[in-house]
mmCIF file of C-alpha atoms and ligand atoms in Angstrom:
data_model
loop_
_atom_site.group_PDB
_atom_site.id
_atom_site.type_symbol
_atom_site.label_atom_id
_atom_site.label_comp_id
_atom_site.label_asym_id
_atom_site.label_seq_id
_atom_site.Cartn_x
_atom_site.Cartn_y
_atom_site.Cartn_z
ATOM 1 C CA MET A 24 0.000 0.000 0.000
ATOM 2 C CA ASN A 25 1.496 3.367 -0.965
ATOM 3 C CA PHE A 26 0.940 6.852 0.484
ATOM 4 C CA GLN A 27 -1.821 7.726 -1.986
ATOM 5 C CA GLN A 28 -3.720 4.485 -1.297
ATOM 6 C CA LEU A 29 -3.398 4.919 2.436
ATOM 7 C CA PHE A 30 -4.228 8.593 2.777
ATOM 8 C CA ALA A 31 -6.288 9.225 -0.393
ATOM 9 C CA LYS A 32 -3.973 12.023 -1.559
ATOM 10 C CA PRO A 33 -0.331 12.283 -2.674
ATOM 11 C CA PRO A 34 2.454 13.257 -0.235
ATOM 12 C CA GLU A 35 3.318 16.938 0.036
ATOM 13 C CA ALA A 36 7.010 16.379 0.818
ATOM 14 C CA GLU A 37 9.486 13.507 0.618
ATOM 15 C CA ALA A 38 13.046 13.058 1.861
ATOM 16 C CA SER A 39 15.480 10.242 2.507
ATOM 17 C CA ALA A 40 18.642 9.509 4.491
ATOM 18 C CA PRO A 41 21.175 6.652 4.403
ATOM 19 C CA GLY A 42 22.375 4.117 6.945
ATOM 20 C CA ARG A 43 26.043 4.236 7.956
ATOM 21 C CA VAL A 44 28.933 1.928 8.592
ATOM 22 C CA ASN A 45 31.747 2.996 10.906
ATOM 23 C CA LEU A 46 35.277 2.126 9.752
ATOM 24 C CA LEU A 47 37.135 3.243 12.862
ATOM 25 C CA GLY A 48 36.456 5.157 16.092
ATOM 26 C CA GLU A 49 34.014 2.887 17.945
ATOM 27 C CA HIS A 50 32.508 4.027 21.261
ATOM 28 C CA THR A 51 34.530 7.227 21.064
ATOM 29 C CA ASP A 52 31.815 9.737 20.075
ATOM 30 C CA TYR A 53 30.156 9.942 23.508
ATOM 31 C CA ASN A 54 33.629 10.436 24.950
ATOM 32 C CA ASP A 55 33.983 13.612 22.839
ATOM 33 C CA GLY A 56 36.354 11.694 20.536
ATOM 34 C CA PHE A 57 36.945 11.016 16.851
ATOM 35 C CA VAL A 58 35.091 8.782 14.371
ATOM 36 C CA LEU A 59 35.387 7.678 10.728
ATOM 37 C CA PRO A 60 32.015 6.534 9.333
ATOM 38 C CA THR A 61 30.846 6.394 5.739
ATOM 39 C CA VAL A 62 27.306 5.979 4.486
ATOM 40 C CA ILE A 63 25.860 2.917 2.784
ATOM 41 C CA PRO A 64 23.706 2.881 -0.374
ATOM 42 C CA GLN A 65 20.646 1.632 1.558
ATOM 43 C CA ARG A 66 18.297 4.487 2.526
ATOM 44 C CA THR A 67 15.133 5.281 4.460
ATOM 45 C CA THR A 68 12.497 7.425 2.756
ATOM 46 C CA VAL A 69 9.825 9.433 4.543
ATOM 47 C CA GLN A 70 6.816 10.933 2.785
ATOM 48 C CA VAL A 71 4.627 13.435 4.613
ATOM 49 C CA GLY A 72 1.455 15.421 4.148
ATOM 50 C CA PHE A 73 -1.052 17.284 6.302
ATOM 51 C CA SER A 74 -3.654 15.217 8.110
ATOM 52 C CA THR A 75 -7.079 16.833 8.193
ATOM 53 C CA ASP A 76 -8.671 14.930 11.086
ATOM 54 C CA GLY A 77 -6.522 16.321 13.895
ATOM 55 C CA GLN A 78 -4.657 13.026 14.342
ATOM 56 C CA HIS A 79 -1.146 11.912 13.402
ATOM 57 C CA HIS A 80 -1.086 8.827 11.177
ATOM 58 C CA PHE A 81 2.253 7.010 10.901
ATOM 59 C CA TYR A 82 2.756 3.988 8.627
ATOM 60 C CA SER A 83 5.755 1.694 8.160
ATOM 61 C CA GLU A 84 5.793 -0.167 4.861
ATOM 62 C CA ASN A 85 8.437 -2.640 6.086
ATOM 63 C CA LEU A 86 6.463 -3.571 9.196
ATOM 64 C CA ASP A 87 3.051 -3.032 7.555
ATOM 65 C CA GLU A 88 2.096 -1.261 10.741
ATOM 66 C CA ARG A 89 -0.122 1.790 11.096
ATOM 67 C CA VAL A 90 -0.331 3.910 14.226
ATOM 68 C CA ASP A 91 -2.954 6.644 14.710
ATOM 69 C CA ILE A 92 -2.315 9.146 17.441
ATOM 70 C CA LEU A 93 -4.816 11.725 18.612
ATOM 71 C CA GLU A 94 -2.818 13.451 21.271
ATOM 72 C CA ILE A 95 0.732 12.423 22.004
ATOM 73 C CA LYS A 96 0.877 12.241 25.771
ATOM 74 C CA TYR A 97 3.143 9.222 26.118
ATOM 75 C CA THR A 98 6.135 7.945 24.182
ATOM 76 C CA PRO A 99 4.990 5.396 21.651
ATOM 77 C CA SER A 100 7.177 2.332 21.092
ATOM 78 C CA GLY A 101 8.697 0.802 17.957
ATOM 79 C CA PHE A 102 9.263 2.850 14.788
ATOM 80 C CA THR A 103 6.880 5.592 15.933
ATOM 81 C CA SER A 104 9.093 6.488 18.918
ATOM 82 C CA TYR A 105 11.737 7.916 16.548
ATOM 83 C CA ILE A 106 9.179 9.946 14.584
ATOM 84 C CA PHE A 107 7.459 11.077 17.764
ATOM 85 C CA GLY A 108 10.865 12.061 19.182
ATOM 86 C CA CYS A 109 11.655 14.213 16.120
ATOM 87 C CA ILE A 110 8.278 15.993 16.383
ATOM 88 C CA GLN A 111 8.757 16.597 20.106
ATOM 89 C CA VAL A 112 12.269 17.996 19.647
ATOM 90 C CA LEU A 113 11.087 20.356 16.872
ATOM 91 C CA GLN A 114 8.265 21.572 19.116
ATOM 92 C CA GLN A 115 10.691 22.164 21.972
ATOM 93 C CA LYS A 116 12.749 24.310 19.601
ATOM 94 C CA GLY A 117 9.680 26.457 18.992
ATOM 95 C CA HIS A 118 8.373 25.012 15.739
ATOM 96 C CA THR A 119 4.655 24.345 15.373
ATOM 97 C CA ILE A 120 4.015 20.884 13.980
ATOM 98 C CA PRO A 121 0.534 20.222 12.563
ATOM 99 C CA SER A 122 -1.146 16.809 12.428
ATOM 100 C CA LEU A 123 0.661 14.632 9.900
ATOM 101 C CA ASN A 124 0.216 11.720 7.558
ATOM 102 C CA LEU A 125 3.632 10.070 7.459
ATOM 103 C CA TYR A 126 4.786 7.047 5.439
ATOM 104 C CA VAL A 127 8.128 5.277 5.967
ATOM 105 C CA LYS A 128 9.876 2.812 3.693
ATOM 106 C CA SER A 129 13.424 1.621 4.128
ATOM 107 C CA SER A 130 16.116 -0.569 2.653
ATOM 108 C CA VAL A 131 18.427 -0.033 5.652
ATOM 109 C CA PRO A 132 18.688 -3.348 7.525
ATOM 110 C CA ILE A 133 17.063 -3.051 10.957
ATOM 111 C CA GLY A 134 18.973 -4.270 14.027
ATOM 112 C CA SER A 135 22.280 -4.891 12.223
ATOM 113 C CA GLY A 136 24.168 -1.941 13.674
ATOM 114 C CA LEU A 137 23.900 0.161 10.506
ATOM 115 C CA SER A 138 21.900 2.959 12.146
ATOM 116 C CA SER A 139 18.466 2.415 10.701
ATOM 117 C CA SER A 140 17.202 4.609 13.552
ATOM 118 C CA ALA A 141 19.413 7.573 12.613
ATOM 119 C CA ALA A 142 18.350 7.164 8.966
ATOM 120 C CA LEU A 143 14.696 7.305 10.032
ATOM 121 C CA GLU A 144 15.228 10.321 12.279
ATOM 122 C CA VAL A 145 17.206 12.296 9.706
ATOM 123 C CA ALA A 146 14.767 11.417 6.893
ATOM 124 C CA THR A 147 11.819 12.466 9.105
ATOM 125 C CA LEU A 148 13.438 15.801 10.021
ATOM 126 C CA ARG A 149 14.410 16.464 6.386
ATOM 127 C CA ALA A 150 10.855 15.743 5.220
ATOM 128 C CA LEU A 151 9.409 18.042 7.902
ATOM 129 C CA ARG A 152 11.928 20.769 7.054
ATOM 130 C CA GLN A 153 10.727 20.601 3.464
ATOM 131 C CA LEU A 154 7.008 20.406 4.296
ATOM 132 C CA LEU A 155 7.073 23.280 6.787
ATOM 133 C CA ASN A 156 9.941 25.374 5.336
ATOM 134 C CA LEU A 157 11.853 25.106 8.602
ATOM 135 C CA ALA A 158 15.057 27.147 8.830
ATOM 136 C CA ILE A 159 17.268 24.372 10.202
ATOM 137 C CA ASP A 160 20.606 23.279 8.756
ATOM 138 C CA ASP A 161 22.107 19.814 8.345
ATOM 139 C CA VAL A 162 24.104 19.955 11.578
ATOM 140 C CA GLU A 163 20.962 20.954 13.518
ATOM 141 C CA ILE A 164 19.131 18.082 11.854
ATOM 142 C CA ALA A 165 21.793 15.709 13.224
ATOM 143 C CA GLN A 166 21.630 17.305 16.678
ATOM 144 C CA PHE A 167 17.824 17.162 16.829
ATOM 145 C CA ALA A 168 17.908 13.550 15.631
ATOM 146 C CA GLN A 169 20.348 12.660 18.408
ATOM 147 C CA GLN A 170 18.085 14.354 20.976
ATOM 148 C CA ALA A 171 15.143 12.332 19.660
ATOM 149 C CA GLU A 172 17.120 9.106 20.044
ATOM 150 C CA ILE A 173 18.337 9.905 23.568
ATOM 151 C CA HIS A 174 15.091 11.232 25.022
ATOM 152 C CA TYR A 175 12.482 9.201 23.169
ATOM 153 C CA ALA A 176 14.183 5.948 22.115
ATOM 154 C CA GLY A 177 16.174 5.644 25.357
ATOM 155 C CA VAL A 178 19.677 5.140 23.944
ATOM 156 C CA GLN A 179 22.285 7.513 25.382
ATOM 157 C CA CYS A 180 24.008 7.622 21.988
ATOM 158 C CA GLY A 181 26.723 9.931 20.704
ATOM 159 C CA ILE A 182 26.290 12.028 17.577
ATOM 160 C CA MET A 183 28.173 9.910 15.016
ATOM 161 C CA ASP A 184 25.240 8.104 13.406
ATOM 162 C CA GLN A 185 23.083 11.177 12.950
ATOM 163 C CA MET A 186 25.985 13.288 11.622
ATOM 164 C CA ALA A 187 26.876 10.523 9.159
ATOM 165 C CA ALA A 188 23.258 10.194 7.963
ATOM 166 C CA SER A 189 22.912 13.973 7.637
ATOM 167 C CA LEU A 190 26.319 14.936 6.225
ATOM 168 C CA GLY A 191 27.972 11.799 4.840
ATOM 169 C CA ASP A 192 28.176 10.456 1.303
ATOM 170 C CA THR A 193 29.094 7.078 -0.163
ATOM 171 C CA GLU A 194 32.244 8.418 -1.875
ATOM 172 C CA HIS A 195 34.005 9.595 1.270
ATOM 173 C CA ILE A 196 34.828 8.719 4.842
ATOM 174 C CA LEU A 197 33.575 11.379 7.241
ATOM 175 C CA PHE A 198 36.148 12.375 9.840
ATOM 176 C CA LEU A 199 34.279 13.922 12.748
ATOM 177 C CA ASP A 200 35.505 15.482 15.955
ATOM 178 C CA SER A 201 32.512 14.760 18.195
ATOM 179 C CA ARG A 202 33.348 17.584 20.604
ATOM 180 C CA THR A 203 33.771 20.483 18.183
ATOM 181 C CA LEU A 204 31.827 18.926 15.275
ATOM 182 C CA GLU A 205 34.789 19.863 13.065
ATOM 183 C CA ARG A 206 34.732 17.504 10.120
ATOM 184 C CA ARG A 207 36.528 16.574 6.950
ATOM 185 C CA MET A 208 35.574 14.429 3.990
ATOM 186 C CA LEU A 209 38.418 11.970 3.438
ATOM 187 C CA PRO A 210 38.973 9.800 0.355
ATOM 188 C CA PHE A 211 38.898 6.016 0.787
ATOM 189 C CA PRO A 212 42.407 4.577 1.077
ATOM 190 C CA SER A 213 43.615 3.878 -2.446
ATOM 191 C CA GLY A 214 42.837 0.521 -4.052
ATOM 192 C CA ALA A 215 40.233 -0.434 -1.435
ATOM 193 C CA GLU A 216 36.488 -0.989 -1.091
ATOM 194 C CA ILE A 217 34.325 -2.115 1.801
ATOM 195 C CA VAL A 218 32.452 -5.318 2.557
ATOM 196 C CA VAL A 219 29.733 -5.427 5.223
ATOM 197 C CA ILE A 220 28.407 -8.751 6.520
ATOM 198 C CA ASP A 221 25.625 -9.127 9.078
ATOM 199 C CA SER A 222 26.454 -11.829 11.628
ATOM 200 C CA GLY A 223 22.772 -12.797 11.934
ATOM 201 C CA ILE A 224 23.073 -12.357 15.712
ATOM 202 C CA PRO A 225 20.449 -9.865 16.886
ATOM 203 C CA ARG A 226 21.789 -7.006 18.966
ATOM 204 C CA THR A 227 20.392 -8.156 22.287
ATOM 205 C CA LEU A 228 21.158 -6.031 25.324
ATOM 206 C CA ALA A 229 22.455 -3.377 22.956
ATOM 207 C CA SER A 230 20.798 -0.420 24.645
ATOM 208 C CA SER A 231 21.334 -1.516 28.258
ATOM 209 C CA GLY A 232 24.922 -2.651 27.592
ATOM 210 C CA TYR A 233 25.573 0.535 25.619
ATOM 211 C CA ASN A 234 24.245 2.841 28.323
ATOM 212 C CA HIS A 235 26.263 0.915 30.903
ATOM 213 C CA ARG A 236 29.506 1.443 28.925
ATOM 214 C CA ARG A 237 28.714 5.124 28.712
ATOM 215 C CA THR A 238 28.345 5.362 32.484
ATOM 216 C CA GLU A 239 31.656 3.519 32.973
ATOM 217 C CA CYS A 240 33.411 6.025 30.722
ATOM 218 C CA GLN A 241 31.928 8.960 32.628
ATOM 219 C CA GLU A 242 33.144 7.425 35.861
ATOM 220 C CA ALA A 243 36.634 6.883 34.389
ATOM 221 C CA ALA A 244 36.749 10.532 33.239
ATOM 222 C CA ARG A 245 35.654 11.692 36.691
ATOM 223 C CA LEU A 246 38.401 9.656 38.393
ATOM 224 C CA LEU A 247 41.001 10.974 35.944
ATOM 225 C CA LYS A 248 39.712 14.534 36.546
ATOM 226 C CA VAL A 249 39.073 15.288 32.871
ATOM 227 C CA LYS A 250 35.917 16.514 31.142
ATOM 228 C CA ALA A 251 35.809 13.466 28.881
ATOM 229 C CA LEU A 252 38.132 10.570 27.975
ATOM 230 C CA ARG A 253 38.999 12.455 24.799
ATOM 231 C CA ASP A 254 41.182 14.648 27.002
ATOM 232 C CA VAL A 255 43.442 11.691 27.846
ATOM 233 C CA THR A 256 45.936 11.154 25.036
ATOM 234 C CA ASN A 257 48.526 8.925 26.680
ATOM 235 C CA SER A 258 47.241 5.415 27.361
ATOM 236 C CA SER A 259 49.564 4.926 30.354
ATOM 237 C CA ALA A 260 47.558 7.607 32.201
ATOM 238 C CA VAL A 261 44.698 5.119 32.634
ATOM 239 C CA LYS A 262 46.788 2.620 34.628
ATOM 240 C CA ALA A 263 45.688 4.128 37.952
ATOM 241 C CA LEU A 264 42.029 3.268 37.268
ATOM 242 C CA PRO A 265 40.356 0.209 38.809
ATOM 243 C CA GLU A 266 39.130 -2.575 36.494
ATOM 244 C CA PRO A 267 37.077 -2.691 34.353
ATOM 245 C CA LEU A 268 37.356 1.086 33.967
ATOM 246 C CA GLN A 269 41.025 0.768 33.073
ATOM 247 C CA ARG A 270 40.324 -1.425 30.069
ATOM 248 C CA ARG A 271 37.325 0.691 28.984
ATOM 249 C CA ALA A 272 39.419 3.864 29.101
ATOM 250 C CA HIS A 273 42.363 2.132 27.413
ATOM 251 C CA HIS A 274 40.085 1.268 24.504
ATOM 252 C CA VAL A 275 38.821 4.826 24.117
ATOM 253 C CA VAL A 276 42.268 6.433 24.308
ATOM 254 C CA THR A 277 43.894 4.003 21.845
ATOM 255 C CA GLU A 278 40.869 4.087 19.507
ATOM 256 C CA ASN A 279 41.016 7.891 19.312
ATOM 257 C CA ASN A 280 44.718 7.651 18.486
ATOM 258 C CA ARG A 281 43.974 5.117 15.729
ATOM 259 C CA VAL A 282 41.525 7.533 14.086
ATOM 260 C CA LEU A 283 43.999 10.403 14.310
ATOM 261 C CA GLU A 284 46.638 8.233 12.609
ATOM 262 C CA VAL A 285 44.361 7.884 9.571
ATOM 263 C CA LEU A 286 44.071 11.677 9.330
ATOM 264 C CA HIS A 287 47.711 11.863 8.307
ATOM 265 C CA GLY A 288 46.983 9.653 5.296
ATOM 266 C CA VAL A 289 47.682 5.909 5.491
ATOM 267 C CA SER A 290 47.862 3.028 3.022
ATOM 268 C CA SER A 291 45.031 0.489 2.762
ATOM 269 C CA GLU A 292 47.285 -2.054 4.465
ATOM 270 C CA HIS A 293 47.870 0.244 7.405
ATOM 271 C CA PHE A 294 44.199 1.256 7.631
ATOM 272 C CA GLY A 295 43.349 -2.454 7.746
ATOM 273 C CA LYS A 296 45.804 -3.069 10.582
ATOM 274 C CA LEU A 297 44.178 -0.263 12.574
ATOM 275 C CA MET A 298 40.761 -1.901 12.013
ATOM 276 C CA ASN A 299 42.109 -5.250 13.267
ATOM 277 C CA ALA A 300 43.517 -3.553 16.359
ATOM 278 C CA SER A 301 40.184 -1.800 16.887
ATOM 279 C CA HIS A 302 38.315 -5.112 16.830
ATOM 280 C CA ALA A 303 40.731 -6.732 19.282
ATOM 281 C CA SER A 304 40.251 -3.813 21.656
ATOM 282 C CA LEU A 305 36.455 -3.840 21.282
ATOM 283 C CA ARG A 306 36.523 -7.570 22.089
ATOM 284 C CA ASP A 307 39.046 -7.625 24.943
ATOM 285 C CA ASN A 308 38.958 -4.164 26.524
ATOM 286 C CA TYR A 309 35.513 -2.810 25.760
ATOM 287 C CA GLU A 310 33.828 -6.251 25.770
ATOM 288 C CA VAL A 311 31.103 -5.453 23.259
ATOM 289 C CA SER A 312 31.741 -8.288 20.796
ATOM 290 C CA VAL A 313 30.036 -11.697 20.722
ATOM 291 C CA PRO A 314 31.628 -15.035 19.693
ATOM 292 C CA ALA A 315 29.893 -15.179 16.292
ATOM 293 C CA LEU A 316 31.144 -11.692 15.385
ATOM 294 C CA ASP A 317 34.664 -12.679 16.440
ATOM 295 C CA THR A 318 34.471 -15.764 14.207
ATOM 296 C CA LEU A 319 33.264 -13.742 11.229
ATOM 297 C CA VAL A 320 35.887 -11.027 11.714
ATOM 298 C CA GLU A 321 38.628 -13.649 12.038
ATOM 299 C CA MET A 322 37.498 -15.399 8.844
ATOM 300 C CA LEU A 323 37.625 -12.092 7.007
ATOM 301 C CA GLN A 324 41.028 -11.207 8.436
ATOM 302 C CA LYS A 325 42.448 -14.553 7.241
ATOM 303 C CA THR A 326 41.126 -14.149 3.690
ATOM 304 C CA LEU A 327 43.472 -13.072 0.901
ATOM 305 C CA GLY A 328 42.706 -9.553 -0.310
ATOM 306 C CA VAL A 329 41.339 -8.371 3.054
ATOM 307 C CA PHE A 330 43.295 -5.474 4.599
ATOM 308 C CA GLY A 331 41.404 -5.544 7.899
ATOM 309 C CA ALA A 332 38.041 -6.206 9.581
ATOM 310 C CA LYS A 333 36.140 -5.284 12.728
ATOM 311 C CA LEU A 334 32.662 -5.191 14.188
ATOM 312 C CA THR A 335 30.844 -1.989 13.326
ATOM 313 C CA GLY A 336 28.603 0.179 15.496
ATOM 314 C CA ALA A 337 27.762 -0.543 19.108
ATOM 315 C CA GLY A 338 28.446 -4.314 18.953
ATOM 316 C CA PHE A 339 26.537 -6.918 21.053
ATOM 317 C CA GLY A 340 25.694 -8.602 17.698
ATOM 318 C CA GLY A 341 25.003 -6.978 14.337
ATOM 319 C CA ALA A 342 27.389 -6.525 11.435
ATOM 320 C CA CYS A 343 31.099 -6.292 10.724
ATOM 321 C CA VAL A 344 32.972 -4.261 8.135
ATOM 322 C CA ALA A 345 36.089 -5.176 6.171
ATOM 323 C CA LEU A 346 38.398 -3.096 4.004
ATOM 324 C CA VAL A 347 39.313 -5.214 0.972
ATOM 325 C CA ALA A 348 41.201 -4.865 -2.321
ATOM 326 C CA ALA A 349 39.149 -2.907 -4.863
ATOM 327 C CA GLY A 350 37.250 -5.222 -7.227
ATOM 328 C CA GLU A 351 37.488 -8.182 -4.831
ATOM 329 C CA GLY A 352 34.543 -7.315 -2.551
ATOM 330 C CA LYS A 353 32.010 -9.602 -4.175
ATOM 331 C CA ASN A 354 34.288 -12.669 -4.294
ATOM 332 C CA ILE A 355 35.532 -12.195 -0.759
ATOM 333 C CA ALA A 356 32.056 -11.603 0.669
ATOM 334 C CA THR A 357 30.605 -14.664 -1.090
ATOM 335 C CA LYS A 358 33.439 -16.924 0.030
ATOM 336 C CA VAL A 359 33.482 -15.786 3.665
ATOM 337 C CA LEU A 360 29.690 -15.887 3.969
ATOM 338 C CA GLU A 361 29.653 -19.502 2.779
ATOM 339 C CA GLN A 362 32.374 -20.445 5.254
ATOM 340 C CA TYR A 363 30.534 -18.658 8.086
ATOM 341 C CA ASN A 364 27.090 -20.035 7.315
ATOM 342 C CA ASN A 365 28.521 -23.562 6.981
ATOM 343 C CA LEU A 366 28.991 -23.387 10.743
ATOM 344 C CA GLY A 367 25.222 -23.106 11.130
ATOM 345 C CA ASN A 368 25.076 -19.293 11.207
ATOM 346 C CA THR A 369 22.556 -17.140 9.379
ATOM 347 C CA GLY A 370 24.770 -14.319 8.142
ATOM 348 C CA ARG A 371 24.077 -12.224 5.059
ATOM 349 C CA VAL A 372 26.075 -9.872 2.891
ATOM 350 C CA LEU A 373 24.867 -6.274 3.048
ATOM 351 C CA ILE A 374 27.646 -4.673 0.957
ATOM 352 C CA PRO A 375 28.257 -5.132 -1.909
ATOM 353 C CA ALA A 376 24.484 -5.139 -2.382
ATOM 354 C CA GLY A 377 22.806 -7.854 -4.424
ATOM 355 C CA ILE A 378 24.679 -10.997 -3.229
HETATM 356 C C1 LIG B 421 25.952 3.413 18.252
HETATM 357 C C2 LIG B 421 25.718 4.853 18.702
HETATM 358 C C3 LIG B 421 26.851 5.777 18.237
HETATM 359 C C4 LIG B 421 28.229 5.200 18.599
HETATM 360 C C5 LIG B 421 28.328 3.728 18.209
HETATM 361 C C6 LIG B 421 29.585 3.063 18.710
HETATM 362 O O1 LIG B 421 25.859 3.316 16.876
HETATM 363 O O2 LIG B 421 24.496 5.346 18.222
HETATM 364 O O3 LIG B 421 26.685 7.071 18.764
HETATM 365 O O4 LIG B 421 28.500 5.398 19.961
HETATM 366 O O5 LIG B 421 27.220 2.965 18.689
HETATM 367 O O6 LIG B 421 30.707 3.597 18.100
#
């Protein structure tokens, strides 16, 4: 069922936003640190129009779910919580939002760690900006989207995903300083492309585990008497911390340094080594990997033509990303997926698309 069939008139505005994959700089953004995401070809599209019956009507094509809301007094759950969050944040900023008909369709995989929620938030805010001629820029869109996620979806996330969805493109890696929001569009390392494989393990405990890590980092920063772990640049400074804070902080400090190394321009081989080191640290120090992801990453790392591989996003399940020799992505992804699924897993290749 399309917008016209559902609401008996065509949409008045339409916008879309992509999912993202993070190449390096994991769990650093909420520590005011540095990240290196790029966006994926899969996108979420939001169509909107004015509702004439005083109610909001939200529809998800993927879920075939319709939600009608007369007066939003509570936070709805599921896909509507992100849309509701965006509307609430806009209202708090002084914008008047009328009753809406809103239709969502998406090719961004849900629950794989590729930020389908940020894509939905940014697409919703872009569509509302267009419909209502709102004077908000792309950075504000990312900031409002992050507020929606924190206050209405309950994940104390950083700003990486929303900045990537709002400002990234598929041709570049976005270097972002999460404290100052300074950013640069970097080229991909020469002779390389990316492969993304979903482990098939749902991201259970992602939000509670994620929020817990965030609290641990705040506690580590407090003990080290710095505003955020970003302010610690020498990893030996964390040795005075009790465990597990020491390992958490060690991850953040070394991960920030890995991202900064890339800024100086590195070969694909070197970039890959930094990704491998990132995964090891996410597994051993930050403890956000799961055995199936470790298996998949290891298989990728052992495959000829792969420069490096790591889990991507928050972890606790979801997908991993590999940097591989240009032109080899399809072969490598097919081969590794077969090997991985032969162990009884239910992985799938997300990039390159169409495998
Ligand atoms: C999730 C969050 C991001 C970031 C990553 C981990 O995707 O939304 O802000 O913290 O996890 O790097």
